[in-house]
Short mmCIF file of C-alpha atoms in Angstrom, two decimals:
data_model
loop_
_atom_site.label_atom_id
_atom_site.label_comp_id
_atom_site.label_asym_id
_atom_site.label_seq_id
_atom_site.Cartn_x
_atom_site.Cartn_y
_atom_site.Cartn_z
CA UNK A 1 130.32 120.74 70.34
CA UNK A 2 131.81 120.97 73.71
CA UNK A 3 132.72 118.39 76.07
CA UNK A 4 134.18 117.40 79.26
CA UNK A 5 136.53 113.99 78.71
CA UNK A 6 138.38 112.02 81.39
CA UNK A 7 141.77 111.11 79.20
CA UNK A 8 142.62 109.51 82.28
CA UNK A 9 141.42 108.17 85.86
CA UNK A 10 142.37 110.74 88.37
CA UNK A 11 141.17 113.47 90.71
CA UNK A 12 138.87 116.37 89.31
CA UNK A 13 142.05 118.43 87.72
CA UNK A 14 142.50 115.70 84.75
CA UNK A 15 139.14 116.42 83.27
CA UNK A 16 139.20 118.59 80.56
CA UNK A 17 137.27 120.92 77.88
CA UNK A 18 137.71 119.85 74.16
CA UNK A 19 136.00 120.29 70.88
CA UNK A 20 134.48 117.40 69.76
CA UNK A 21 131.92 116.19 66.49
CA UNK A 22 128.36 115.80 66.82
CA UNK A 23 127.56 112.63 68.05
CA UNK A 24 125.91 110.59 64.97
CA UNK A 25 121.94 110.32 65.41
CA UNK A 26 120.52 106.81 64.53
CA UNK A 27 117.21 106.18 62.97
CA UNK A 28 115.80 105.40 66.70
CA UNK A 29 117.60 107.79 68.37
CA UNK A 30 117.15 111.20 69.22
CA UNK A 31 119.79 114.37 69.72
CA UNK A 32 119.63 116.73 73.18
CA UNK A 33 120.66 119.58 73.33
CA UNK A 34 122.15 119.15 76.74
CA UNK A 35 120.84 122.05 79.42
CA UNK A 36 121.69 120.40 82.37
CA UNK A 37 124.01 117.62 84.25
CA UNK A 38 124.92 116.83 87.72
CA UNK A 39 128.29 115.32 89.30
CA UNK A 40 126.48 112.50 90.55
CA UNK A 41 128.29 109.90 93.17
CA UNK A 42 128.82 107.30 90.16
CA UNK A 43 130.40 109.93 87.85
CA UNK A 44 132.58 110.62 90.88
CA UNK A 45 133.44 106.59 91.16
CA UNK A 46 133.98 106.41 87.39
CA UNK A 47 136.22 109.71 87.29
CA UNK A 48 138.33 108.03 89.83
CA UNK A 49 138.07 104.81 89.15
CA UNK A 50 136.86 104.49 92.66
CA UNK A 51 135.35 101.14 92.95
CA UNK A 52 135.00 99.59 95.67
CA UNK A 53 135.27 96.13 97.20
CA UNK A 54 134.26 93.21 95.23
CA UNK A 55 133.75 95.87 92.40
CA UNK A 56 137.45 96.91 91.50
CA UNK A 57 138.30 94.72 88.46
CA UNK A 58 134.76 94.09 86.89
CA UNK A 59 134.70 97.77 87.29
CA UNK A 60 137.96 98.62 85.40
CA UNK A 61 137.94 95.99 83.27
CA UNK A 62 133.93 97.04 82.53
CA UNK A 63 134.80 100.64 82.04
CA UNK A 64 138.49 100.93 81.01
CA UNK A 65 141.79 99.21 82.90
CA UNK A 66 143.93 102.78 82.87
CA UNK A 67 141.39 105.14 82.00
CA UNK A 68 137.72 105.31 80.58
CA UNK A 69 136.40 104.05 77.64
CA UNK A 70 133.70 106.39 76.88
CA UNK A 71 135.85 109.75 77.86
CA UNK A 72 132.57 111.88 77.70
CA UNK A 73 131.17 112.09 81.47
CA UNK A 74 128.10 112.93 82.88
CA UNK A 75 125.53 110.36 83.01
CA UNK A 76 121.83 112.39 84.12
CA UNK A 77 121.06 115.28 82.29
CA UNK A 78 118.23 117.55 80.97
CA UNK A 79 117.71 118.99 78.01
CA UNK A 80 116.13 119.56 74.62
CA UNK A 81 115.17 117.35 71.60
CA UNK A 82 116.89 118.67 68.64
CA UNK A 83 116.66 116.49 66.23
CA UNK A 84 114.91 113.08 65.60
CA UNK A 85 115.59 109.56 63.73
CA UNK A 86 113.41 109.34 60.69
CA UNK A 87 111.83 105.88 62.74
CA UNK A 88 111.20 108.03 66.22
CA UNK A 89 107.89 108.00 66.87
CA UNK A 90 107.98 108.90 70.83
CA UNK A 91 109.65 112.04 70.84
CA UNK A 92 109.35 114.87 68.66
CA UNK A 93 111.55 117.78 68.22
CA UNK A 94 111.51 120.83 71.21
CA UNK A 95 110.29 118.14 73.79
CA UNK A 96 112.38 118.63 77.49
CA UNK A 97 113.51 115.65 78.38
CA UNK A 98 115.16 113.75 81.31
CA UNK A 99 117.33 110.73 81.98
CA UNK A 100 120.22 108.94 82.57
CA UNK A 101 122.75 108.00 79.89
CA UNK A 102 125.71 105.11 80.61
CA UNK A 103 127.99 108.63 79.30
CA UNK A 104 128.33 111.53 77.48
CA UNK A 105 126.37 114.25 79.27
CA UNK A 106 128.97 116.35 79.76
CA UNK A 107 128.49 118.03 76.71
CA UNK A 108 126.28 120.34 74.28
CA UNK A 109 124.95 117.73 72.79
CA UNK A 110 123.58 113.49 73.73
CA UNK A 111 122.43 111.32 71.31
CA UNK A 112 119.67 109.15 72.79
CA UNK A 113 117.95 106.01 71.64
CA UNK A 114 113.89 106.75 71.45
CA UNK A 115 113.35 103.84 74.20
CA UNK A 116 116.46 104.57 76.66
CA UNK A 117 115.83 105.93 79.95
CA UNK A 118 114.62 108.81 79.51
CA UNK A 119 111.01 111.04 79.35
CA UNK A 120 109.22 114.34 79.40
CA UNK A 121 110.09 116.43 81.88
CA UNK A 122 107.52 116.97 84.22
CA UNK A 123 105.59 120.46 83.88
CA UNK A 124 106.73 123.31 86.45
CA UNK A 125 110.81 122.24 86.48
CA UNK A 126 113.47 123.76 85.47
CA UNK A 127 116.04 122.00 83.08
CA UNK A 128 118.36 122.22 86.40
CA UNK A 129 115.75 120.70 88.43
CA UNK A 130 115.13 118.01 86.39
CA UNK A 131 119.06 116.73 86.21
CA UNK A 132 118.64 116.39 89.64
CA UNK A 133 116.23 113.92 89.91
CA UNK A 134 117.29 110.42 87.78
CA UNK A 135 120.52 109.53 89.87
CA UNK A 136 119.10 109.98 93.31
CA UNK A 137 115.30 109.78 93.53
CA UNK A 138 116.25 106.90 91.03
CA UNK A 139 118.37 104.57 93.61
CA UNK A 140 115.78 105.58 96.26
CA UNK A 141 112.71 104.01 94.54
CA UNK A 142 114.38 101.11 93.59
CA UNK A 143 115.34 100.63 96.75
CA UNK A 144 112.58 101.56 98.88
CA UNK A 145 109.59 100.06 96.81
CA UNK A 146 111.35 97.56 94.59
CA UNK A 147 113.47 96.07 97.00
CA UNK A 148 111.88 96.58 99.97
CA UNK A 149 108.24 96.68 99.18
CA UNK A 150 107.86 99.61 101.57
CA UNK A 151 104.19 100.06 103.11
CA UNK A 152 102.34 102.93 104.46
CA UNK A 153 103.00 102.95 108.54
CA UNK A 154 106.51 101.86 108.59
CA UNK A 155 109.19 103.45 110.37
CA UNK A 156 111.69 104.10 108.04
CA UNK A 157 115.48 105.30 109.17
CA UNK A 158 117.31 106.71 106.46
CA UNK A 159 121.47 106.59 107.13
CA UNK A 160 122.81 109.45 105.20
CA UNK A 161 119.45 111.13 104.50
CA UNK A 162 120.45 114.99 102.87
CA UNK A 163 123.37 113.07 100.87
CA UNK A 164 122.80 112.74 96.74
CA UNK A 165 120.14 109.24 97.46
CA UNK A 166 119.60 110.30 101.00
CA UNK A 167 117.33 113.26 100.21
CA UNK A 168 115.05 111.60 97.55
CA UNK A 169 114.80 108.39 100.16
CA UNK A 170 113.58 110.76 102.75
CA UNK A 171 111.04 112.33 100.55
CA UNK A 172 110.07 109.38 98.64
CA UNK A 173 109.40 107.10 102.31
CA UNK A 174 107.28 109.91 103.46
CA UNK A 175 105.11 110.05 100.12
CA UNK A 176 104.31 106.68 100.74
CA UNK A 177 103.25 106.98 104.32
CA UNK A 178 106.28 105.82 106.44
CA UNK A 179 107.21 107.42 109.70
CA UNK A 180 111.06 108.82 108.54
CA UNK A 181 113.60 108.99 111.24
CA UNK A 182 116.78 110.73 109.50
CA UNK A 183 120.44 110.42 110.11
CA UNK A 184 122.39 113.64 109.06
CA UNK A 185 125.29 115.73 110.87
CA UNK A 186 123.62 118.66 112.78
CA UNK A 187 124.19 120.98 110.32
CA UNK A 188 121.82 119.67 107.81
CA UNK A 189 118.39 118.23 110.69
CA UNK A 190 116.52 121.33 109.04
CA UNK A 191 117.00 120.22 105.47
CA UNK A 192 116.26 116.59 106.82
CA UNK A 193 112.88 118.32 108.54
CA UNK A 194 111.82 120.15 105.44
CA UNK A 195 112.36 117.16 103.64
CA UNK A 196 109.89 115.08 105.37
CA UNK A 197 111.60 113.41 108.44
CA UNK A 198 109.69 113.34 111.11
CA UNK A 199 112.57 112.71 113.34
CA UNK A 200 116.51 113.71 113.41
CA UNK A 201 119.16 112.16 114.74
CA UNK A 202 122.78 113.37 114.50
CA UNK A 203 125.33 110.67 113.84
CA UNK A 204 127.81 112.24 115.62
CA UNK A 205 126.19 112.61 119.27
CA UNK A 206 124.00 109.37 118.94
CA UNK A 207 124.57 105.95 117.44
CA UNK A 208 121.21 104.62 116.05
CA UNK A 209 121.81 100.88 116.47
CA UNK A 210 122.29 101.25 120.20
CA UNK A 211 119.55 104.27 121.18
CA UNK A 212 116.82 101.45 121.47
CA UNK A 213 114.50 102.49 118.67
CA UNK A 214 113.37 99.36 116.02
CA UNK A 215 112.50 100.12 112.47
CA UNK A 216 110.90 98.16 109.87
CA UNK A 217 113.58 99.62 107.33
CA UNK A 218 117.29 100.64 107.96
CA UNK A 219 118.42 101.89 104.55
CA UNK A 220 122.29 102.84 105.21
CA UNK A 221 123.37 105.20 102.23
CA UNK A 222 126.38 106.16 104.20
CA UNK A 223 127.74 102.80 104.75
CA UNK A 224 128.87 103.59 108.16
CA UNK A 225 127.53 100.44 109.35
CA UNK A 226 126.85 96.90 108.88
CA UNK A 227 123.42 94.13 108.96
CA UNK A 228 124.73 92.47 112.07
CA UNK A 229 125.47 95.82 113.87
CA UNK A 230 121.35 96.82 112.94
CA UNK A 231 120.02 93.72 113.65
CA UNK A 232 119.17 94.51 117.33
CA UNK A 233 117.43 98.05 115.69
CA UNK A 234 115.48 95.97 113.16
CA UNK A 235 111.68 94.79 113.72
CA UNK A 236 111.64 90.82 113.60
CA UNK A 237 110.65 91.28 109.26
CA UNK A 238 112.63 94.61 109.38
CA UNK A 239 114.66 95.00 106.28
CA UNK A 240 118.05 96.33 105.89
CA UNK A 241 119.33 98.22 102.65
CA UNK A 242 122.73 99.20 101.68
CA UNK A 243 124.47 100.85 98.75
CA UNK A 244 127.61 98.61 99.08
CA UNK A 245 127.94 95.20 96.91
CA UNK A 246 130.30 93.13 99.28
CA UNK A 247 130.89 89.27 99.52
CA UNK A 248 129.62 89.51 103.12
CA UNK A 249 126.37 91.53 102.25
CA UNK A 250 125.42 88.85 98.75
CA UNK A 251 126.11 85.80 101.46
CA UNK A 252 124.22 87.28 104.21
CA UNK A 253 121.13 88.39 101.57
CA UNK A 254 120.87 84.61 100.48
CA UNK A 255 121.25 83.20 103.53
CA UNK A 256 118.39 85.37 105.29
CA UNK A 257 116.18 85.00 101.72
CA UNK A 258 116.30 81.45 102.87
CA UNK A 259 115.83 81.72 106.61
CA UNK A 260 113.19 84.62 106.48
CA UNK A 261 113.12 87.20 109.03
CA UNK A 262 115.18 89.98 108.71
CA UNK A 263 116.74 90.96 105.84
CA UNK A 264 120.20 92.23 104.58
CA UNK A 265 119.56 93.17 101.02
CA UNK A 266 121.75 95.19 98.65
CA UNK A 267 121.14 95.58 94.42
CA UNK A 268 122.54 97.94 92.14
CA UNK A 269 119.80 100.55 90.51
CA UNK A 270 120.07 100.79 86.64
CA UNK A 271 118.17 103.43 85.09
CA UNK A 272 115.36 102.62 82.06
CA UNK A 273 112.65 104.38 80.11
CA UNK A 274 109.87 102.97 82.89
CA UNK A 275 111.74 104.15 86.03
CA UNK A 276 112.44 107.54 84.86
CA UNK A 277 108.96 107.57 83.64
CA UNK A 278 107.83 106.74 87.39
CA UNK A 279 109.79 109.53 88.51
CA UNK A 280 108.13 111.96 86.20
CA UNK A 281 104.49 110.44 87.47
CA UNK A 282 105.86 111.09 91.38
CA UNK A 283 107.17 114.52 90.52
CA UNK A 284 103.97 115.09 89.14
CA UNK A 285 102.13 114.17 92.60
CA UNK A 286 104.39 115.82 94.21
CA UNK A 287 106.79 113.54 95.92
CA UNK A 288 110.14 114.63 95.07
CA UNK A 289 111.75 118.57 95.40
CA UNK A 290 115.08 118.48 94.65
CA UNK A 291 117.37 120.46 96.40
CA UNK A 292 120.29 121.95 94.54
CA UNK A 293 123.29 123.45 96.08
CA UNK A 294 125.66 124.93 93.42
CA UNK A 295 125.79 125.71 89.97
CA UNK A 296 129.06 125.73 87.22
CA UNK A 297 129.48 126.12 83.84
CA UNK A 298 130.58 123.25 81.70
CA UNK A 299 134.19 125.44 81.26
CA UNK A 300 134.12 124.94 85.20
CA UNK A 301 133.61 121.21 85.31
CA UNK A 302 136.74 120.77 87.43
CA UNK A 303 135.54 123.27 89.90
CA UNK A 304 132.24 121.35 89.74
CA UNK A 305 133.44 117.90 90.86
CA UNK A 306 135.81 119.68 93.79
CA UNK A 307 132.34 120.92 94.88
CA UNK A 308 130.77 117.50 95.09
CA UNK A 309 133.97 115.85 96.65
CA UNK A 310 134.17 118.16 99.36
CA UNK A 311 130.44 117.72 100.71
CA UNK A 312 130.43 120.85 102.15
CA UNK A 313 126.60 122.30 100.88
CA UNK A 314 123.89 119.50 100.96
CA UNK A 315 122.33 118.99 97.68
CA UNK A 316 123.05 118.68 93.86
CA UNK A 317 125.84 120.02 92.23
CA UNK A 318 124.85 121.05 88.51
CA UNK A 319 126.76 121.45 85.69
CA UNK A 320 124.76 123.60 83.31
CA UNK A 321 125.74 124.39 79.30
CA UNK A 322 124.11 127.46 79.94
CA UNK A 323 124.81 129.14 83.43
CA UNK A 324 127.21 130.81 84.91
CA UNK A 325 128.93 129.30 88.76
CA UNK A 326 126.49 129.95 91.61
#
């Protein structure tokens, strides 16, 4: 089959096309036939070994000290059920499936295991569609309703909202009855609009700790600020979420767990078979529309993650086994 590998950490010209074996299938596993991948922002970190803060040695000596263990990329993808483990019962072979994997989607074909994180794809997307969905819409309900307990009538402001988390948070706070101020550069407000937010700001005309507004939920994707710099924009049980596992952010979560009031609160969202399964149930009702901005071949992975690097086009950037670059 082929595959992308990172021999190496580096920037996007060290990954490369090989020929590799089949991966083995299990008797609880099943084999995808990969359709669809994206370059997600943790494929990015892991490429790179980009990891930062308090994150920089348990992440290389988690993943690899001079390069990565697991050289297959790609961790969401879509796809096809090939072949089954004589003890699968949940899956049977020609189901489209959906999910993350910790690697290895960068290629033809993913072995599985029956009860990872993965499930049907909803009916009405597209392979493409459906890689688009684990990695953000993921990290946005795990924040939003796990973390946060979000309820219906909050004001929501979303800090990065058309970025890879941003534009499922958007989407997934208005599905669930919040009123969604969005922060975005000019460029992108009517994405942000069509996405749900009910109101724009651009983050490089107005600073949104300091325009007076108070939300019950700051949820800062872009990491362009901090909890003491929201505070002031923060109801008096507001709640403020951040992507970014620091020493500062874990003290000042326990100390305000024990004070009450506002909140600083920061996790790290890990994908199983009963998240991605929520996901299907909220594509199904309609919450989520992914929005995907260019396509490559696998042969074009390197093209693929200069795409997602340079931020230039809002939305998903999919690696497809099938497609040609779009």
């Amino acid at each position: 089959m082929r595959a992308a590998i990172t021999p190496k950490y580096g920037p996007p010209s060290i990954l490369e096309l090989r020929d590799l074996p089949a991966p083995a299938l299990g008797a609880n596993d099943v084999l995808v036939e990969v359709r669809a991948s994206i370059v997600s922002e943790g494929d990015r970190r892991i490429r790179s070994a980009d990891f930062p803060g308090m994150t920089a040695v348990p992440g290389r000596l988690m993943m690899g000290v001079f390069g990565p263990r697991a050289q297959v990329g790609g961790t969401m993808f879509a796809g096809r059920v090939v072949a089954a483990g004589r003890d699968v019962t949940r899956y049977a072979v020609g189901d489209d499936v959906f999910g993350s994997a910790p690697h290895g989607a960068y290629a033809e074909l993913l072995c599985v295991p029956e009860d990872g994180a993965m499930a049907r794809m909803p009916a009405g997307l597209t392979h493409d569609e459906a890689a688009a969905i684990p990695y953000g819409a993921g990290t946005a309900h795990h924040f939003l309703v796990e973390l946060a307990r979000l309820q219906p009538g909050e004001r929501v402001l979303v800090n990065g909202a058309t970025g890879g988390v941003g534009r499922f948070a958007v989407q997934l706070a208005k599905h669930l009855g919040a009123e969604v101020t969005a922060v975005c550069s000019r460029a992108h407000h009517e994405l942000a609009r069509e996405l749900g937010a009910d109101h724009v700001i651009d983050y490089k005309t107005t600073d949104f700790t300091t325009h007076g507004e108070r939300y019950d939920i700051i949820f800062d994707i872009a990491d362009s600020t901090t909890f003491g710099a929201c505070r002031a924009s923060l109801t008096p049980r507001g709640r403020y979420l951040t992507l970014s596992v620091s020493l500062r952010v874990l003290l000042q979560m326990a100390w305000t767990r024990v004070t009450g009031g506002q909140r600083a609160l920061v996790s790290v969202a890990l994908g199983d078979r009963e998240h991605i399964e929520q996901l299907a149930a909220l594509v199904t009702e309609g919450a989520f529309r992914p929005v995907i901005a260019a396509r490559f071949p696998l042969e074009e992975i390197v093209a693929a993650h200069q795409a997602a690097e340079s931020g230039s086009r809002a939305g998903a950037v999919l690696v497809s086994m099938m497609a040609t670059a779009a």
